[in-house]
């Protein structure tokens, strides 16, 4: 009797195990099929977009309204009703005074000759406009494609009365890429439009090549500034190939068509040629900095070193110590401030890739935070 009961119990356990195992297999198969479908959709979407191409659009945000909405939200949450009433009363009074001043200016302009009146009226009828753009650079300065579109849009409307404010973050990268990015900023200067550049985190190497074009260069206290130098580095596997008896041939015309390569033998002649090119590029870089920031002692700062914002100001590498937020909020008090962004429509693979990247970065950040007890000494 006991043996029969035990056998029955064992059979039930096995049946339950088989059911659970079957459910697990079903879930696994479903997951694999879903992944295959998603990957197929991503590939198909990518192929369609490569065939049709993607065009972006300009997005404009009126920052005065944005900050005004934030201010109102805080007021309604914090202030009492009588305080709110007084605030609204003061704002109406201020708006009324400004309206009278504007009407008086228009009246005076109307009394002047037509040509003078037109100039005076156009100068007084509108407030100064500040256009805010952003550039976050990587090694290849990929955002230069968006930067050029944003600057092109701004230059269709901006006048010398206005200002462009660039929030710049970049550790530098390839010379030709940052040369193009700098050339885009020169388009603003050639139109006599004031250019302010704000650095909150880093503007080094190619990033500082761009930053030094500013009419007013602003840095946060601990932003990294400098790294005025040129670097060439690459791994060389020639000895590995030689050890394994693998031949590597380069056929070229021109003595210095190839100097240092990843697989060819490094010769002293090739090394000397690359050193010569690096030093030449460094001299060009130094001349660029000196031309656009004549106040710096170029030989003292062009050593490849970096400094925090306060140290950079002592070396005349920046003009002010302030965050970009301070600059933008201050500009809103006397001008109409617009943030201009060139946006590309995100594809399916962009969205999924962004989600995976965000998750990976979050996990990595959490791991670093847990494994590091003291990161700033």
mmCIF file of C-alpha atoms in Angstrom:
data_model
loop_
_atom_site.group_PDB
_atom_site.id
_atom_site.type_symbol
_atom_site.label_atom_id
_atom_site.label_comp_id
_atom_site.label_asym_id
_atom_site.label_seq_id
_atom_site.Cartn_x
_atom_site.Cartn_y
_atom_site.Cartn_z
ATOM 1 C CA UNK A 1 0.000 0.000 0.000
ATOM 2 C CA UNK A 2 2.777 2.370 0.964
ATOM 3 C CA UNK A 3 4.773 1.459 -2.151
ATOM 4 C CA UNK A 4 1.749 2.150 -4.368
ATOM 5 C CA UNK A 5 1.251 5.554 -2.764
ATOM 6 C CA UNK A 6 4.922 6.416 -3.183
ATOM 7 C CA UNK A 7 4.851 5.422 -6.851
ATOM 8 C CA UNK A 8 1.762 7.548 -7.391
ATOM 9 C CA UNK A 9 3.433 10.564 -5.780
ATOM 10 C CA UNK A 10 6.576 10.071 -7.856
ATOM 11 C CA UNK A 11 4.494 9.904 -11.027
ATOM 12 C CA UNK A 12 2.754 13.158 -10.177
ATOM 13 C CA UNK A 13 6.085 14.863 -9.536
ATOM 14 C CA UNK A 14 7.416 13.666 -12.891
ATOM 15 C CA UNK A 15 4.278 14.818 -14.685
ATOM 16 C CA UNK A 16 4.493 18.244 -13.061
ATOM 17 C CA UNK A 17 8.164 18.469 -14.017
ATOM 18 C CA UNK A 18 7.363 17.571 -17.643
ATOM 19 C CA UNK A 19 4.619 20.213 -17.743
ATOM 20 C CA UNK A 20 6.957 22.886 -16.369
ATOM 21 C CA UNK A 21 9.709 21.835 -18.761
ATOM 22 C CA UNK A 22 7.274 22.003 -21.675
ATOM 23 C CA UNK A 23 6.206 25.499 -20.656
ATOM 24 C CA UNK A 24 9.852 26.545 -20.419
ATOM 25 C CA UNK A 25 10.538 25.229 -23.926
ATOM 26 C CA UNK A 26 7.472 27.032 -25.269
ATOM 27 C CA UNK A 27 8.647 30.323 -23.735
ATOM 28 C CA UNK A 28 12.167 29.819 -25.075
ATOM 29 C CA UNK A 29 10.904 29.080 -28.599
ATOM 30 C CA UNK A 30 8.574 32.084 -28.450
ATOM 31 C CA UNK A 31 11.458 34.328 -27.358
ATOM 32 C CA UNK A 32 13.726 33.093 -30.155
ATOM 33 C CA UNK A 33 11.000 33.574 -32.773
ATOM 34 C CA UNK A 34 10.309 37.093 -31.469
ATOM 35 C CA UNK A 35 13.999 37.989 -31.678
ATOM 36 C CA UNK A 36 14.199 36.659 -35.241
ATOM 37 C CA UNK A 37 11.151 38.714 -36.240
ATOM 38 C CA UNK A 38 12.568 41.878 -34.641
ATOM 39 C CA UNK A 39 15.978 41.395 -36.290
ATOM 40 C CA UNK A 40 14.287 40.813 -39.644
ATOM 41 C CA UNK A 41 12.193 43.962 -39.234
ATOM 42 C CA UNK A 42 15.284 45.979 -38.325
ATOM 43 C CA UNK A 43 17.160 44.720 -41.365
ATOM 44 C CA UNK A 44 14.217 45.412 -43.670
ATOM 45 C CA UNK A 45 13.771 48.898 -42.227
ATOM 46 C CA UNK A 46 17.467 49.617 -42.635
ATOM 47 C CA UNK A 47 17.376 48.509 -46.261
ATOM 48 C CA UNK A 48 14.362 50.710 -47.000
ATOM 49 C CA UNK A 49 16.006 53.739 -45.430
ATOM 50 C CA UNK A 50 19.267 53.175 -47.261
ATOM 51 C CA UNK A 51 17.296 53.178 -50.501
ATOM 52 C CA UNK A 52 15.082 56.168 -49.759
ATOM 53 C CA UNK A 53 17.413 58.229 -47.536
ATOM 54 C CA UNK A 54 16.312 60.284 -44.544
ATOM 55 C CA UNK A 55 15.685 63.981 -44.308
ATOM 56 C CA UNK A 56 15.554 65.786 -41.013
ATOM 57 C CA UNK A 57 13.716 68.861 -39.868
ATOM 58 C CA UNK A 58 14.495 71.927 -37.802
ATOM 59 C CA UNK A 59 12.961 71.985 -34.327
ATOM 60 C CA UNK A 60 12.749 75.369 -32.589
ATOM 61 C CA UNK A 61 12.007 75.808 -28.877
ATOM 62 C CA UNK A 62 11.265 79.261 -27.450
ATOM 63 C CA UNK A 63 13.247 79.048 -24.228
ATOM 64 C CA UNK A 64 11.676 82.185 -22.734
ATOM 65 C CA UNK A 65 8.328 80.381 -22.728
ATOM 66 C CA UNK A 66 9.915 77.184 -21.453
ATOM 67 C CA UNK A 67 11.488 78.914 -18.459
ATOM 68 C CA UNK A 68 8.330 80.954 -17.955
ATOM 69 C CA UNK A 69 6.263 77.787 -17.689
ATOM 70 C CA UNK A 70 8.706 76.371 -15.150
ATOM 71 C CA UNK A 71 8.544 79.580 -13.145
ATOM 72 C CA UNK A 72 4.731 79.610 -13.159
ATOM 73 C CA UNK A 73 4.546 75.982 -12.075
ATOM 74 C CA UNK A 74 6.779 76.714 -9.095
ATOM 75 C CA UNK A 75 4.867 79.872 -8.205
ATOM 76 C CA UNK A 76 1.506 78.102 -8.104
ATOM 77 C CA UNK A 77 2.980 75.386 -5.904
ATOM 78 C CA UNK A 78 4.845 77.652 -3.483
ATOM 79 C CA UNK A 79 3.258 81.115 -3.261
ATOM 80 C CA UNK A 80 0.096 81.998 -1.394
ATOM 81 C CA UNK A 81 -2.891 83.454 -3.284
ATOM 82 C CA UNK A 82 -2.252 87.045 -2.160
ATOM 83 C CA UNK A 83 1.411 86.738 -3.175
ATOM 84 C CA UNK A 84 0.428 85.397 -6.593
ATOM 85 C CA UNK A 85 -2.002 88.256 -7.049
ATOM 86 C CA UNK A 86 0.728 90.807 -6.274
ATOM 87 C CA UNK A 87 3.160 89.131 -8.666
ATOM 88 C CA UNK A 88 0.630 89.255 -11.521
ATOM 89 C CA UNK A 89 -0.110 92.894 -10.719
ATOM 90 C CA UNK A 90 3.580 93.833 -10.874
ATOM 91 C CA UNK A 91 4.045 91.991 -14.170
ATOM 92 C CA UNK A 92 1.099 93.797 -15.769
ATOM 93 C CA UNK A 93 2.494 97.113 -14.606
ATOM 94 C CA UNK A 94 5.897 96.313 -16.079
ATOM 95 C CA UNK A 95 4.361 95.208 -19.391
ATOM 96 C CA UNK A 96 2.355 98.446 -19.571
ATOM 97 C CA UNK A 97 5.488 100.571 -19.069
ATOM 98 C CA UNK A 98 7.364 98.630 -21.760
ATOM 99 C CA UNK A 99 4.452 99.069 -24.159
ATOM 100 C CA UNK A 100 4.444 102.844 -23.620
ATOM 101 C CA UNK A 101 8.194 103.026 -24.194
ATOM 102 C CA UNK A 102 7.846 101.073 -27.433
ATOM 103 C CA UNK A 103 5.012 103.338 -28.638
ATOM 104 C CA UNK A 104 7.122 106.415 -27.869
ATOM 105 C CA UNK A 105 10.070 104.986 -29.804
ATOM 106 C CA UNK A 106 7.849 104.230 -32.802
ATOM 107 C CA UNK A 107 6.439 107.762 -32.707
ATOM 108 C CA UNK A 108 9.915 109.315 -32.693
ATOM 109 C CA UNK A 109 11.008 107.065 -35.546
ATOM 110 C CA UNK A 110 7.974 108.170 -37.596
ATOM 111 C CA UNK A 111 9.082 111.827 -37.376
ATOM 112 C CA UNK A 112 12.440 111.083 -39.004
ATOM 113 C CA UNK A 113 13.065 110.889 -42.795
ATOM 114 C CA UNK A 114 11.858 107.655 -44.391
ATOM 115 C CA UNK A 115 15.267 106.017 -44.811
ATOM 116 C CA UNK A 116 16.401 106.887 -41.301
ATOM 117 C CA UNK A 117 12.987 105.971 -39.878
ATOM 118 C CA UNK A 118 13.060 102.558 -41.499
ATOM 119 C CA UNK A 119 16.474 101.782 -40.011
ATOM 120 C CA UNK A 120 15.543 103.071 -36.574
ATOM 121 C CA UNK A 121 12.171 101.350 -36.609
ATOM 122 C CA UNK A 122 13.590 97.978 -37.660
ATOM 123 C CA UNK A 123 16.234 98.247 -34.953
ATOM 124 C CA UNK A 124 13.737 99.083 -32.214
ATOM 125 C CA UNK A 125 10.655 97.110 -33.225
ATOM 126 C CA UNK A 126 12.086 93.770 -32.187
ATOM 127 C CA UNK A 127 14.197 92.469 -29.374
ATOM 128 C CA UNK A 128 17.558 90.880 -29.807
ATOM 129 C CA UNK A 129 17.372 87.171 -30.660
ATOM 130 C CA UNK A 130 19.733 84.561 -29.245
ATOM 131 C CA UNK A 131 19.930 81.239 -31.088
ATOM 132 C CA UNK A 132 21.106 78.298 -28.965
ATOM 133 C CA UNK A 133 22.663 75.263 -30.652
ATOM 134 C CA UNK A 134 24.387 72.182 -29.223
ATOM 135 C CA UNK A 135 27.406 70.180 -30.324
ATOM 136 C CA UNK A 136 28.521 66.978 -28.591
ATOM 137 C CA UNK A 137 31.597 65.705 -30.346
ATOM 138 C CA UNK A 138 33.117 62.257 -30.727
ATOM 139 C CA UNK A 139 36.319 61.179 -32.481
ATOM 140 C CA UNK A 140 34.842 61.626 -35.971
ATOM 141 C CA UNK A 141 32.738 64.712 -35.057
ATOM 142 C CA UNK A 142 29.598 63.052 -36.417
ATOM 143 C CA UNK A 143 27.337 65.884 -35.227
ATOM 144 C CA UNK A 144 28.885 68.261 -37.753
ATOM 145 C CA UNK A 145 26.169 67.116 -40.189
ATOM 146 C CA UNK A 146 23.466 68.498 -37.885
ATOM 147 C CA UNK A 147 25.569 71.545 -36.971
ATOM 148 C CA UNK A 148 25.832 72.668 -40.582
ATOM 149 C CA UNK A 149 22.039 72.429 -41.051
ATOM 150 C CA UNK A 150 21.344 74.364 -37.850
ATOM 151 C CA UNK A 151 23.772 77.126 -38.797
ATOM 152 C CA UNK A 152 22.346 77.309 -42.321
ATOM 153 C CA UNK A 153 18.842 77.748 -40.884
ATOM 154 C CA UNK A 154 19.964 80.422 -38.414
ATOM 155 C CA UNK A 155 21.822 82.426 -41.064
ATOM 156 C CA UNK A 156 18.630 82.801 -43.108
ATOM 157 C CA UNK A 157 17.258 85.072 -40.379
ATOM 158 C CA UNK A 158 19.972 86.203 -37.961
ATOM 159 C CA UNK A 159 21.419 89.730 -38.082
ATOM 160 C CA UNK A 160 24.409 91.387 -36.368
ATOM 161 C CA UNK A 161 21.954 92.574 -33.699
ATOM 162 C CA UNK A 162 21.456 88.927 -32.691
ATOM 163 C CA UNK A 163 23.733 86.313 -31.159
ATOM 164 C CA UNK A 164 24.484 82.599 -31.537
ATOM 165 C CA UNK A 165 25.221 80.608 -28.370
ATOM 166 C CA UNK A 166 26.839 77.207 -28.816
ATOM 167 C CA UNK A 167 26.899 74.664 -25.992
ATOM 168 C CA UNK A 168 30.028 72.663 -26.819
ATOM 169 C CA UNK A 169 31.198 69.346 -25.363
ATOM 170 C CA UNK A 170 34.043 67.493 -27.057
ATOM 171 C CA UNK A 171 37.273 65.693 -26.133
ATOM 172 C CA UNK A 172 38.527 66.135 -29.702
ATOM 173 C CA UNK A 173 39.196 63.732 -32.522
ATOM 174 C CA UNK A 174 40.250 63.629 -36.168
ATOM 175 C CA UNK A 175 41.837 66.786 -37.552
ATOM 176 C CA UNK A 176 39.831 67.004 -40.785
ATOM 177 C CA UNK A 177 36.513 66.406 -38.991
ATOM 178 C CA UNK A 178 37.045 69.147 -36.433
ATOM 179 C CA UNK A 179 38.481 71.380 -39.120
ATOM 180 C CA UNK A 180 35.114 71.152 -40.899
ATOM 181 C CA UNK A 181 33.212 71.775 -37.661
ATOM 182 C CA UNK A 182 35.336 74.877 -37.024
ATOM 183 C CA UNK A 183 34.691 76.067 -40.575
ATOM 184 C CA UNK A 184 30.956 75.921 -39.893
ATOM 185 C CA UNK A 185 31.428 78.322 -36.963
ATOM 186 C CA UNK A 186 33.424 80.647 -39.216
ATOM 187 C CA UNK A 187 30.265 81.070 -41.306
ATOM 188 C CA UNK A 188 28.650 82.778 -38.306
ATOM 189 C CA UNK A 189 31.626 85.076 -37.731
ATOM 190 C CA UNK A 190 31.816 86.013 -41.408
ATOM 191 C CA UNK A 191 28.285 87.409 -41.121
ATOM 192 C CA UNK A 192 29.360 89.617 -38.185
ATOM 193 C CA UNK A 193 26.999 87.786 -35.802
ATOM 194 C CA UNK A 194 28.364 87.536 -32.231
ATOM 195 C CA UNK A 195 29.277 83.981 -31.227
ATOM 196 C CA UNK A 196 29.287 82.820 -27.612
ATOM 197 C CA UNK A 197 30.555 79.327 -26.807
ATOM 198 C CA UNK A 198 29.843 77.663 -23.459
ATOM 199 C CA UNK A 199 31.763 74.638 -22.196
ATOM 200 C CA UNK A 200 30.243 72.807 -19.228
ATOM 201 C CA UNK A 201 32.342 69.614 -19.271
ATOM 202 C CA UNK A 202 35.149 69.443 -21.828
ATOM 203 C CA UNK A 203 36.589 71.240 -24.857
ATOM 204 C CA UNK A 204 39.921 69.614 -25.571
ATOM 205 C CA UNK A 205 42.074 69.214 -28.671
ATOM 206 C CA UNK A 206 39.683 69.561 -31.643
ATOM 207 C CA UNK A 207 37.022 70.727 -29.185
ATOM 208 C CA UNK A 208 39.221 73.668 -28.209
ATOM 209 C CA UNK A 209 39.957 74.287 -31.895
ATOM 210 C CA UNK A 210 36.242 75.054 -32.196
ATOM 211 C CA UNK A 211 35.957 76.858 -28.853
ATOM 212 C CA UNK A 212 38.681 79.402 -29.569
ATOM 213 C CA UNK A 213 36.542 80.874 -32.377
ATOM 214 C CA UNK A 214 34.160 82.383 -29.818
ATOM 215 C CA UNK A 215 33.810 86.128 -29.400
ATOM 216 C CA UNK A 216 33.021 85.197 -25.785
ATOM 217 C CA UNK A 217 34.246 81.857 -24.437
ATOM 218 C CA UNK A 218 32.592 80.728 -21.203
ATOM 219 C CA UNK A 219 33.654 77.740 -19.117
ATOM 220 C CA UNK A 220 32.248 76.011 -16.061
ATOM 221 C CA UNK A 221 34.704 76.013 -13.136
ATOM 222 C CA UNK A 222 35.717 72.357 -13.523
ATOM 223 C CA UNK A 223 35.383 71.954 -17.291
ATOM 224 C CA UNK A 224 38.449 70.430 -18.978
ATOM 225 C CA UNK A 225 40.133 72.856 -21.370
ATOM 226 C CA UNK A 226 43.209 72.534 -23.572
ATOM 227 C CA UNK A 227 45.059 69.479 -24.911
ATOM 228 C CA UNK A 228 46.532 71.566 -27.716
ATOM 229 C CA UNK A 229 48.551 68.839 -29.359
ATOM 230 C CA UNK A 230 48.517 66.245 -32.146
ATOM 231 C CA UNK A 231 48.635 62.478 -31.696
ATOM 232 C CA UNK A 232 49.101 59.519 -34.054
ATOM 233 C CA UNK A 233 48.898 55.985 -32.691
ATOM 234 C CA UNK A 234 48.279 52.538 -34.145
ATOM 235 C CA UNK A 235 49.064 48.927 -33.241
ATOM 236 C CA UNK A 236 51.569 47.059 -35.393
ATOM 237 C CA UNK A 237 51.355 43.304 -35.974
ATOM 238 C CA UNK A 238 54.383 42.882 -38.243
ATOM 239 C CA UNK A 239 56.306 40.681 -35.798
ATOM 240 C CA UNK A 240 53.260 38.477 -35.242
ATOM 241 C CA UNK A 241 52.933 37.926 -39.009
ATOM 242 C CA UNK A 242 56.653 37.296 -39.358
ATOM 243 C CA UNK A 243 56.618 34.755 -36.513
ATOM 244 C CA UNK A 244 53.778 32.882 -38.215
ATOM 245 C CA UNK A 245 55.440 33.180 -41.662
ATOM 246 C CA UNK A 246 52.662 35.346 -43.093
ATOM 247 C CA UNK A 247 53.682 37.722 -45.885
ATOM 248 C CA UNK A 248 52.185 41.204 -46.133
ATOM 249 C CA UNK A 249 52.709 43.195 -49.300
ATOM 250 C CA UNK A 250 52.040 46.861 -50.059
ATOM 251 C CA UNK A 251 52.310 48.061 -53.636
ATOM 252 C CA UNK A 252 52.309 51.842 -53.919
ATOM 253 C CA UNK A 253 53.675 54.703 -55.983
ATOM 254 C CA UNK A 254 55.266 57.615 -54.184
ATOM 255 C CA UNK A 255 57.966 57.372 -51.554
ATOM 256 C CA UNK A 256 55.707 58.305 -48.640
ATOM 257 C CA UNK A 257 52.361 56.992 -49.887
ATOM 258 C CA UNK A 258 52.524 54.629 -46.920
ATOM 259 C CA UNK A 259 54.643 55.314 -43.834
ATOM 260 C CA UNK A 260 53.312 53.519 -40.755
ATOM 261 C CA UNK A 261 50.794 50.705 -41.217
ATOM 262 C CA UNK A 262 49.290 48.066 -38.957
ATOM 263 C CA UNK A 263 50.918 45.107 -40.693
ATOM 264 C CA UNK A 264 53.993 46.456 -42.469
ATOM 265 C CA UNK A 265 57.470 46.725 -40.973
ATOM 266 C CA UNK A 266 58.072 50.043 -39.214
ATOM 267 C CA UNK A 267 61.170 51.740 -40.583
ATOM 268 C CA UNK A 268 63.014 54.667 -39.043
ATOM 269 C CA UNK A 269 62.464 56.618 -42.253
ATOM 270 C CA UNK A 270 58.708 56.087 -42.032
ATOM 271 C CA UNK A 271 58.703 56.966 -38.321
ATOM 272 C CA UNK A 272 60.639 60.179 -38.988
ATOM 273 C CA UNK A 273 58.217 61.183 -41.752
ATOM 274 C CA UNK A 274 55.175 60.726 -39.512
ATOM 275 C CA UNK A 275 56.892 62.693 -36.738
ATOM 276 C CA UNK A 276 57.523 65.495 -39.215
ATOM 277 C CA UNK A 277 53.853 65.525 -40.264
ATOM 278 C CA UNK A 278 52.679 65.545 -36.633
ATOM 279 C CA UNK A 279 54.927 68.487 -35.773
ATOM 280 C CA UNK A 280 53.757 70.380 -38.873
ATOM 281 C CA UNK A 281 50.121 69.849 -37.917
ATOM 282 C CA UNK A 282 50.905 70.985 -34.379
ATOM 283 C CA UNK A 283 52.370 74.245 -35.697
ATOM 284 C CA UNK A 284 49.236 74.800 -37.794
ATOM 285 C CA UNK A 285 47.083 74.120 -34.724
ATOM 286 C CA UNK A 286 49.120 76.601 -32.650
ATOM 287 C CA UNK A 287 48.833 79.251 -35.367
ATOM 288 C CA UNK A 288 45.040 78.745 -35.458
ATOM 289 C CA UNK A 289 44.742 79.224 -31.692
ATOM 290 C CA UNK A 290 46.982 82.291 -31.717
ATOM 291 C CA UNK A 291 45.023 83.867 -34.575
ATOM 292 C CA UNK A 292 41.681 83.517 -32.838
ATOM 293 C CA UNK A 293 42.856 84.034 -29.230
ATOM 294 C CA UNK A 294 45.820 86.410 -29.514
ATOM 295 C CA UNK A 295 45.853 86.975 -25.736
ATOM 296 C CA UNK A 296 47.217 83.485 -24.979
ATOM 297 C CA UNK A 297 50.917 82.670 -24.643
ATOM 298 C CA UNK A 298 50.753 79.913 -27.179
ATOM 299 C CA UNK A 299 54.065 78.191 -26.412
ATOM 300 C CA UNK A 300 53.083 77.833 -22.747
ATOM 301 C CA UNK A 301 49.676 76.297 -23.394
ATOM 302 C CA UNK A 302 50.354 74.223 -26.535
ATOM 303 C CA UNK A 303 52.021 71.407 -24.603
ATOM 304 C CA UNK A 304 49.186 68.889 -24.798
ATOM 305 C CA UNK A 305 48.219 69.611 -21.166
ATOM 306 C CA UNK A 306 44.688 70.241 -19.946
ATOM 307 C CA UNK A 307 43.413 72.578 -17.242
ATOM 308 C CA UNK A 308 40.128 73.076 -15.418
ATOM 309 C CA UNK A 309 38.121 76.187 -16.244
ATOM 310 C CA UNK A 310 39.478 78.410 -13.486
ATOM 311 C CA UNK A 311 43.067 77.568 -14.445
ATOM 312 C CA UNK A 312 42.280 78.118 -18.119
ATOM 313 C CA UNK A 313 40.953 81.602 -17.319
ATOM 314 C CA UNK A 314 44.247 82.474 -15.622
ATOM 315 C CA UNK A 315 45.943 81.531 -18.888
ATOM 316 C CA UNK A 316 43.452 83.622 -20.956
ATOM 317 C CA UNK A 317 42.176 80.489 -22.657
ATOM 318 C CA UNK A 318 38.587 81.349 -21.646
ATOM 319 C CA UNK A 319 36.903 84.662 -20.864
ATOM 320 C CA UNK A 320 34.410 83.880 -18.094
ATOM 321 C CA UNK A 321 33.692 81.238 -15.479
ATOM 322 C CA UNK A 322 30.003 80.428 -15.691
ATOM 323 C CA UNK A 323 27.716 77.579 -16.732
ATOM 324 C CA UNK A 324 25.734 77.573 -19.967
ATOM 325 C CA UNK A 325 22.547 77.626 -17.878
ATOM 326 C CA UNK A 326 23.552 80.971 -16.363
ATOM 327 C CA UNK A 327 24.259 82.374 -19.821
ATOM 328 C CA UNK A 328 20.940 81.222 -21.285
ATOM 329 C CA UNK A 329 18.780 82.298 -18.353
ATOM 330 C CA UNK A 330 20.542 85.675 -18.338
ATOM 331 C CA UNK A 331 19.963 86.064 -22.085
ATOM 332 C CA UNK A 332 16.236 85.441 -21.579
ATOM 333 C CA UNK A 333 16.012 88.610 -19.478
ATOM 334 C CA UNK A 334 16.904 90.859 -22.402
ATOM 335 C CA UNK A 335 16.342 88.830 -25.561
ATOM 336 C CA UNK A 336 14.147 86.261 -27.262
ATOM 337 C CA UNK A 337 16.029 82.996 -26.923
ATOM 338 C CA UNK A 338 15.433 80.067 -29.288
ATOM 339 C CA UNK A 339 17.007 76.621 -29.183
ATOM 340 C CA UNK A 340 17.530 75.293 -32.714
ATOM 341 C CA UNK A 341 17.945 71.554 -33.326
ATOM 342 C CA UNK A 342 18.191 69.569 -36.545
ATOM 343 C CA UNK A 343 16.410 66.273 -35.966
ATOM 344 C CA UNK A 344 16.579 63.135 -38.080
ATOM 345 C CA UNK A 345 13.626 60.755 -37.851
ATOM 346 C CA UNK A 346 14.639 57.757 -35.754
ATOM 347 C CA UNK A 347 14.479 54.406 -37.480
ATOM 348 C CA UNK A 348 13.401 51.211 -35.764
ATOM 349 C CA UNK A 349 17.000 50.067 -35.399
ATOM 350 C CA UNK A 350 17.947 53.462 -33.940
ATOM 351 C CA UNK A 351 15.242 53.160 -31.288
ATOM 352 C CA UNK A 352 16.108 49.578 -30.385
ATOM 353 C CA UNK A 353 19.826 50.317 -30.461
ATOM 354 C CA UNK A 354 19.281 53.355 -28.247
ATOM 355 C CA UNK A 355 17.289 51.277 -25.784
ATOM 356 C CA UNK A 356 20.014 48.617 -25.633
ATOM 357 C CA UNK A 357 22.717 51.273 -25.292
ATOM 358 C CA UNK A 358 20.837 53.037 -22.502
ATOM 359 C CA UNK A 359 20.369 49.779 -20.618
ATOM 360 C CA UNK A 360 24.028 48.828 -21.034
ATOM 361 C CA UNK A 361 25.210 52.265 -19.888
ATOM 362 C CA UNK A 362 22.914 52.123 -16.849
ATOM 363 C CA UNK A 363 24.151 48.665 -15.864
ATOM 364 C CA UNK A 364 27.776 49.721 -16.357
ATOM 365 C CA UNK A 365 27.226 52.900 -14.334
ATOM 366 C CA UNK A 366 25.598 50.942 -11.513
ATOM 367 C CA UNK A 367 28.453 48.432 -11.522
ATOM 368 C CA UNK A 368 31.066 51.200 -11.411
ATOM 369 C CA UNK A 369 29.176 52.955 -8.612
ATOM 370 C CA UNK A 370 29.013 49.800 -6.503
ATOM 371 C CA UNK A 371 32.612 48.778 -7.105
ATOM 372 C CA UNK A 372 34.139 52.241 -6.550
ATOM 373 C CA UNK A 373 34.111 53.761 -3.101
ATOM 374 C CA UNK A 374 36.133 56.917 -3.738
ATOM 375 C CA UNK A 375 36.449 58.428 -7.222
ATOM 376 C CA UNK A 376 37.477 62.003 -6.436
ATOM 377 C CA UNK A 377 40.379 62.880 -4.167
#
